[in-house]
Amino acid sequence: MNEPLVCAASTGLTAQAEDGERSAGASVGAVCGPTADHAAAAPAIPSVTPEPAITSERDLRFMALAQAAAEQARAAGEVPVGAVLVRGDEVIASGFNHPIGAHDPSAHAEMVALRAAAQSLENYRLPGCELYVTLEPCLMCAGAIMHARIARVVFGARDPKTGACGSVVDAFANPQLNHHTMVSGGVLEAECGAALRSFFAERRRASREARAAARGEAVEAVAPGEAGETAADNAANSATNTATPSSSEPPPTKPL
């Protein structure tokens, strides 16, 4: 068994979850072990430790690349989450969130980057690689990260509804697992969180405008003439005006 590594994550600004965002169905299940007593006795790996006061320039640089990937998701109308996978100082692959466009519930940014990196390196194991992602990974992505043997995960904003690096569950803190990934959170957290909030604010604004436009079209369809008159009223008025002579016209004369 590999020597466990401490998962480090910071607290702070988080992105709000809405339609199309990632969702984790449940918390991590029971600890695997020969007996319940053994499982209960195994101490959990500390998952939250104080973040270093200074984030390395290297982490900032690769998180900026993940942010650029997130903008590709935004351009496609998807929740803006991006990821890059690196080995040393080399970017192996990148990915952005697009489950709606791909009709694929697993098309999260991390999964896309992992698949591309595995194809590039021709190996489903990616030891020594690091994954940078703008939003805390969900439970699905955490499982794939462990299967790929990723050495370290660095994320930006926390996800209070589906985060699997300590926000909701801590998939990396189980000492019974045969691989332990080091996790660092909060890198460019404010910027990553702001990008997500602005996306959802814009989507809410567009939804309000669409509803307002639909109401306006309905009003125009109901009142094509004067304000407050229905189409039936307009037709009735027209018929009445045709059948009733004007008061300025002389009365009809009777034939002699």
Short mmCIF file of C-alpha atoms in Angstrom, two decimals:
data_model
loop_
_atom_site.label_atom_id
_atom_site.label_comp_id
_atom_site.label_asym_id
_atom_site.label_seq_id
_atom_site.Cartn_x
_atom_site.Cartn_y
_atom_site.Cartn_z
CA MET A 1 0.00 0.00 0.00
CA ASN A 2 1.25 3.46 -0.84
CA GLU A 3 2.13 5.79 2.01
CA PRO A 4 -0.89 8.06 2.66
CA LEU A 5 -0.55 11.72 1.80
CA VAL A 6 -2.35 14.48 3.62
CA CYS A 7 -5.12 16.18 1.66
CA ALA A 8 -4.98 19.95 2.02
CA ALA A 9 -7.93 22.19 1.16
CA SER A 10 -8.85 25.75 1.99
CA THR A 11 -12.15 27.27 2.99
CA GLY A 12 -13.74 30.25 1.28
CA LEU A 13 -15.77 31.39 -1.68
CA THR A 14 -17.84 28.75 -3.44
CA ALA A 15 -19.87 28.47 -6.60
CA GLN A 16 -23.64 28.04 -6.46
CA ALA A 17 -25.14 24.91 -8.01
CA GLU A 18 -28.03 25.16 -10.47
CA ASP A 19 -29.45 23.27 -13.48
CA GLY A 20 -26.76 21.47 -15.43
CA GLU A 21 -24.28 21.58 -12.57
CA ARG A 22 -22.63 18.58 -11.09
CA SER A 23 -24.56 16.56 -8.54
CA ALA A 24 -23.34 13.91 -6.13
CA GLY A 25 -26.08 11.53 -5.08
CA ALA A 26 -24.76 10.40 -1.72
CA SER A 27 -21.84 10.41 0.62
CA VAL A 28 -19.00 7.93 0.56
CA GLY A 29 -20.14 4.47 1.61
CA ALA A 30 -18.85 2.21 4.35
CA VAL A 31 -15.14 1.74 4.76
CA CYS A 32 -13.89 -1.44 3.15
CA GLY A 33 -12.14 -3.72 5.62
CA PRO A 34 -12.04 -7.23 6.97
CA THR A 35 -14.25 -6.39 9.97
CA ALA A 36 -16.38 -3.54 11.18
CA ASP A 37 -14.15 -3.18 14.24
CA HIS A 38 -11.09 -2.80 12.06
CA ALA A 39 -12.84 -0.18 9.91
CA ALA A 40 -13.94 1.77 12.95
CA ALA A 41 -10.45 1.70 14.40
CA ALA A 42 -8.78 3.07 11.27
CA PRO A 43 -8.23 6.80 11.71
CA ALA A 44 -9.20 9.09 8.84
CA ILE A 45 -6.51 11.04 7.08
CA PRO A 46 -6.84 14.73 7.97
CA SER A 47 -8.49 16.35 4.95
CA VAL A 48 -8.30 20.02 5.87
CA THR A 49 -5.06 21.66 6.86
CA PRO A 50 -4.09 25.32 6.79
CA GLU A 51 -3.26 26.44 3.27
CA PRO A 52 0.19 27.92 2.72
CA ALA A 53 0.12 31.72 2.86
CA ILE A 54 1.70 31.98 -0.58
CA THR A 55 0.48 30.02 -3.60
CA SER A 56 3.29 29.01 -5.92
CA GLU A 57 3.67 30.72 -9.27
CA ARG A 58 3.49 27.29 -10.87
CA ASP A 59 0.04 26.59 -9.39
CA LEU A 60 -1.18 30.02 -10.46
CA ARG A 61 0.07 29.48 -13.99
CA PHE A 62 -1.63 26.13 -14.48
CA MET A 63 -4.85 27.26 -12.79
CA ALA A 64 -4.95 30.17 -15.24
CA LEU A 65 -4.86 27.61 -18.05
CA ALA A 66 -7.74 25.76 -16.42
CA GLN A 67 -9.65 29.05 -16.32
CA ALA A 68 -9.06 29.49 -20.05
CA ALA A 69 -10.52 26.02 -20.61
CA ALA A 70 -13.53 27.00 -18.50
CA GLU A 71 -14.20 29.89 -20.86
CA GLN A 72 -14.62 27.36 -23.66
CA ALA A 73 -17.43 25.80 -21.65
CA ARG A 74 -19.02 29.22 -21.16
CA ALA A 75 -18.84 29.89 -24.91
CA ALA A 76 -20.69 26.62 -25.49
CA GLY A 77 -23.41 27.59 -23.01
CA GLU A 78 -22.21 25.11 -20.39
CA VAL A 79 -21.30 25.67 -16.74
CA PRO A 80 -17.79 27.16 -16.95
CA VAL A 81 -15.49 24.58 -15.41
CA GLY A 82 -12.09 23.82 -16.93
CA ALA A 83 -9.22 21.45 -16.18
CA VAL A 84 -5.66 20.82 -17.28
CA LEU A 85 -3.54 17.77 -16.56
CA VAL A 86 0.20 18.28 -16.28
CA ARG A 87 3.29 16.17 -15.78
CA GLY A 88 6.19 18.19 -14.46
CA ASP A 89 5.94 21.45 -16.39
CA GLU A 90 4.30 19.91 -19.45
CA VAL A 91 0.58 20.18 -20.13
CA ILE A 92 -0.56 16.73 -21.25
CA ALA A 93 -4.25 17.47 -21.80
CA SER A 94 -7.06 19.89 -21.03
CA GLY A 95 -10.82 19.63 -20.86
CA PHE A 96 -13.94 21.67 -20.24
CA ASN A 97 -17.35 20.86 -18.86
CA HIS A 98 -19.92 19.98 -21.57
CA PRO A 99 -22.33 17.23 -20.45
CA ILE A 100 -25.33 18.93 -22.08
CA GLY A 101 -23.82 19.33 -25.53
CA ALA A 102 -22.21 15.89 -25.44
CA HIS A 103 -25.33 14.19 -24.06
CA ASP A 104 -22.94 12.62 -21.58
CA PRO A 105 -23.43 12.88 -17.80
CA SER A 106 -19.76 12.06 -17.29
CA ALA A 107 -18.41 14.86 -19.51
CA HIS A 108 -17.05 16.94 -16.65
CA ALA A 109 -13.88 18.91 -17.22
CA GLU A 110 -11.77 16.49 -15.13
CA MET A 111 -13.09 13.42 -16.94
CA VAL A 112 -12.44 14.96 -20.35
CA ALA A 113 -8.87 15.86 -19.37
CA LEU A 114 -8.23 12.41 -17.89
CA ARG A 115 -9.48 10.64 -21.01
CA ALA A 116 -7.41 12.85 -23.31
CA ALA A 117 -4.28 12.37 -21.19
CA ALA A 118 -4.71 8.60 -21.07
CA GLN A 119 -5.03 8.51 -24.86
CA SER A 120 -2.01 10.77 -25.29
CA LEU A 121 0.21 8.71 -22.97
CA GLU A 122 -1.37 5.40 -24.04
CA ASN A 123 -1.83 4.42 -20.41
CA TYR A 124 -4.89 4.40 -18.20
CA ARG A 125 -2.60 5.03 -15.22
CA LEU A 126 -1.22 8.56 -14.94
CA PRO A 127 1.27 8.41 -12.05
CA GLY A 128 3.18 11.57 -11.28
CA CYS A 129 0.58 13.75 -12.99
CA GLU A 130 -1.31 16.66 -11.44
CA LEU A 131 -4.82 17.83 -12.24
CA TYR A 132 -5.79 21.51 -12.03
CA VAL A 133 -9.52 22.25 -12.08
CA THR A 134 -11.47 25.46 -11.44
CA LEU A 135 -14.15 23.79 -9.28
CA GLU A 136 -13.82 21.18 -6.54
CA PRO A 137 -14.21 17.70 -8.10
CA CYS A 138 -17.41 15.74 -7.55
CA LEU A 139 -17.56 12.16 -6.32
CA MET A 140 -17.52 10.71 -9.85
CA CYS A 141 -14.42 12.65 -10.81
CA ALA A 142 -12.72 11.85 -7.50
CA GLY A 143 -13.12 8.14 -8.22
CA ALA A 144 -11.64 8.51 -11.70
CA ILE A 145 -8.76 10.57 -10.29
CA MET A 146 -7.90 7.78 -7.84
CA HIS A 147 -8.18 5.07 -10.50
CA ALA A 148 -5.81 7.06 -12.73
CA ARG A 149 -3.31 7.33 -9.84
CA ILE A 150 -3.14 11.13 -10.07
CA ALA A 151 -0.52 12.39 -7.61
CA ARG A 152 -2.10 15.74 -6.82
CA VAL A 153 -5.31 17.68 -7.43
CA VAL A 154 -5.44 21.48 -7.28
CA PHE A 155 -8.87 23.11 -7.39
CA GLY A 156 -10.14 26.68 -7.33
CA ALA A 157 -13.65 27.28 -5.94
CA ARG A 158 -15.31 25.02 -3.44
CA ASP A 159 -18.58 23.28 -4.30
CA PRO A 160 -20.87 23.17 -1.24
CA LYS A 161 -23.39 20.84 -2.89
CA THR A 162 -21.33 18.21 -4.70
CA GLY A 163 -17.72 18.73 -3.65
CA ALA A 164 -15.86 15.51 -2.85
CA CYS A 165 -12.68 17.06 -1.46
CA GLY A 166 -14.13 18.00 1.89
CA SER A 167 -17.10 20.26 1.16
CA VAL A 168 -19.74 17.49 1.14
CA VAL A 169 -17.66 14.32 1.42
CA ASP A 170 -13.92 13.72 1.43
CA ALA A 171 -13.24 10.89 -0.97
CA PHE A 172 -9.50 11.27 -0.54
CA ALA A 173 -9.41 10.97 3.26
CA ASN A 174 -10.17 7.25 3.55
CA PRO A 175 -7.02 5.47 4.82
CA GLN A 176 -8.28 2.10 3.54
CA LEU A 177 -7.88 3.13 -0.09
CA ASN A 178 -4.86 1.80 -1.94
CA HIS A 179 -4.01 5.19 -3.47
CA HIS A 180 -3.94 8.60 -1.84
CA THR A 181 -3.99 11.79 -3.86
CA MET A 182 -2.81 15.03 -2.32
CA VAL A 183 -5.38 17.83 -2.66
CA SER A 184 -4.82 21.57 -2.55
CA GLY A 185 -7.82 23.91 -2.70
CA GLY A 186 -8.46 27.60 -3.03
CA VAL A 187 -6.00 28.47 -5.81
CA LEU A 188 -7.48 31.54 -7.55
CA GLU A 189 -10.62 30.73 -5.60
CA ALA A 190 -12.19 34.20 -5.84
CA GLU A 191 -11.67 34.38 -9.60
CA CYS A 192 -12.99 30.86 -10.22
CA GLY A 193 -16.02 31.47 -8.01
CA ALA A 194 -16.75 34.81 -9.69
CA ALA A 195 -16.73 33.18 -13.12
CA LEU A 196 -19.35 30.67 -12.00
CA ARG A 197 -21.52 33.27 -10.30
CA SER A 198 -21.46 35.56 -13.32
CA PHE A 199 -22.51 32.66 -15.55
CA PHE A 200 -25.56 31.86 -13.45
CA ALA A 201 -26.43 35.54 -13.02
CA GLU A 202 -26.40 35.96 -16.80
CA ARG A 203 -28.49 32.85 -17.27
CA ARG A 204 -31.08 34.09 -14.77
CA ARG A 205 -31.16 37.48 -16.51
CA ALA A 206 -31.68 35.86 -19.92
CA SER A 207 -34.45 33.69 -18.47
CA ARG A 208 -36.23 36.73 -17.03
CA GLU A 209 -35.97 38.56 -20.36
CA ALA A 210 -37.34 35.54 -22.21
CA ARG A 211 -40.32 35.34 -19.85
CA ALA A 212 -40.94 39.07 -20.19
CA ALA A 213 -40.78 38.83 -23.98
CA ALA A 214 -43.23 35.91 -23.94
CA ARG A 215 -45.65 37.93 -21.80
CA GLY A 216 -45.32 40.89 -24.19
CA GLU A 217 -46.13 38.74 -27.21
CA ALA A 218 -49.15 37.34 -25.41
CA VAL A 219 -50.44 40.84 -24.65
CA GLU A 220 -49.98 41.92 -28.27
CA ALA A 221 -51.83 38.84 -29.51
CA VAL A 222 -54.75 39.52 -27.17
CA ALA A 223 -54.89 43.31 -27.83
CA PRO A 224 -54.01 44.07 -31.46
CA GLY A 225 -56.16 47.26 -31.50
CA GLU A 226 -56.61 49.85 -28.79
CA ALA A 227 -55.22 49.05 -25.36
CA GLY A 228 -57.60 46.91 -23.34
CA GLU A 229 -59.74 45.83 -26.31
CA THR A 230 -59.91 42.22 -27.39
CA ALA A 231 -60.00 41.08 -30.98
CA ALA A 232 -63.66 40.16 -30.53
CA ASP A 233 -64.41 43.67 -29.24
CA ASN A 234 -62.71 45.19 -32.27
CA ALA A 235 -64.71 43.00 -34.64
CA ALA A 236 -67.98 43.89 -32.88
CA ASN A 237 -67.20 47.60 -32.98
CA SER A 238 -66.43 47.38 -36.66
CA ALA A 239 -69.72 45.63 -37.38
CA THR A 240 -71.67 48.17 -35.31
CA ASN A 241 -70.07 51.11 -37.09
CA THR A 242 -71.00 49.62 -40.46
CA ALA A 243 -74.62 48.92 -39.54
CA THR A 244 -75.39 52.20 -37.71
CA PRO A 245 -75.56 55.39 -39.80
CA SER A 246 -73.62 58.39 -38.69
CA SER A 247 -75.55 61.15 -36.90
CA SER A 248 -74.25 63.64 -39.47
CA GLU A 249 -75.88 61.80 -42.35
CA PRO A 250 -79.44 62.78 -43.35
CA PRO A 251 -82.16 60.28 -42.49
CA PRO A 252 -83.26 58.00 -45.32
CA THR A 253 -86.31 59.23 -47.27
CA LYS A 254 -89.32 57.03 -47.85
CA PRO A 255 -90.16 56.26 -51.45
CA LEU A 256 -93.16 58.14 -52.82
#
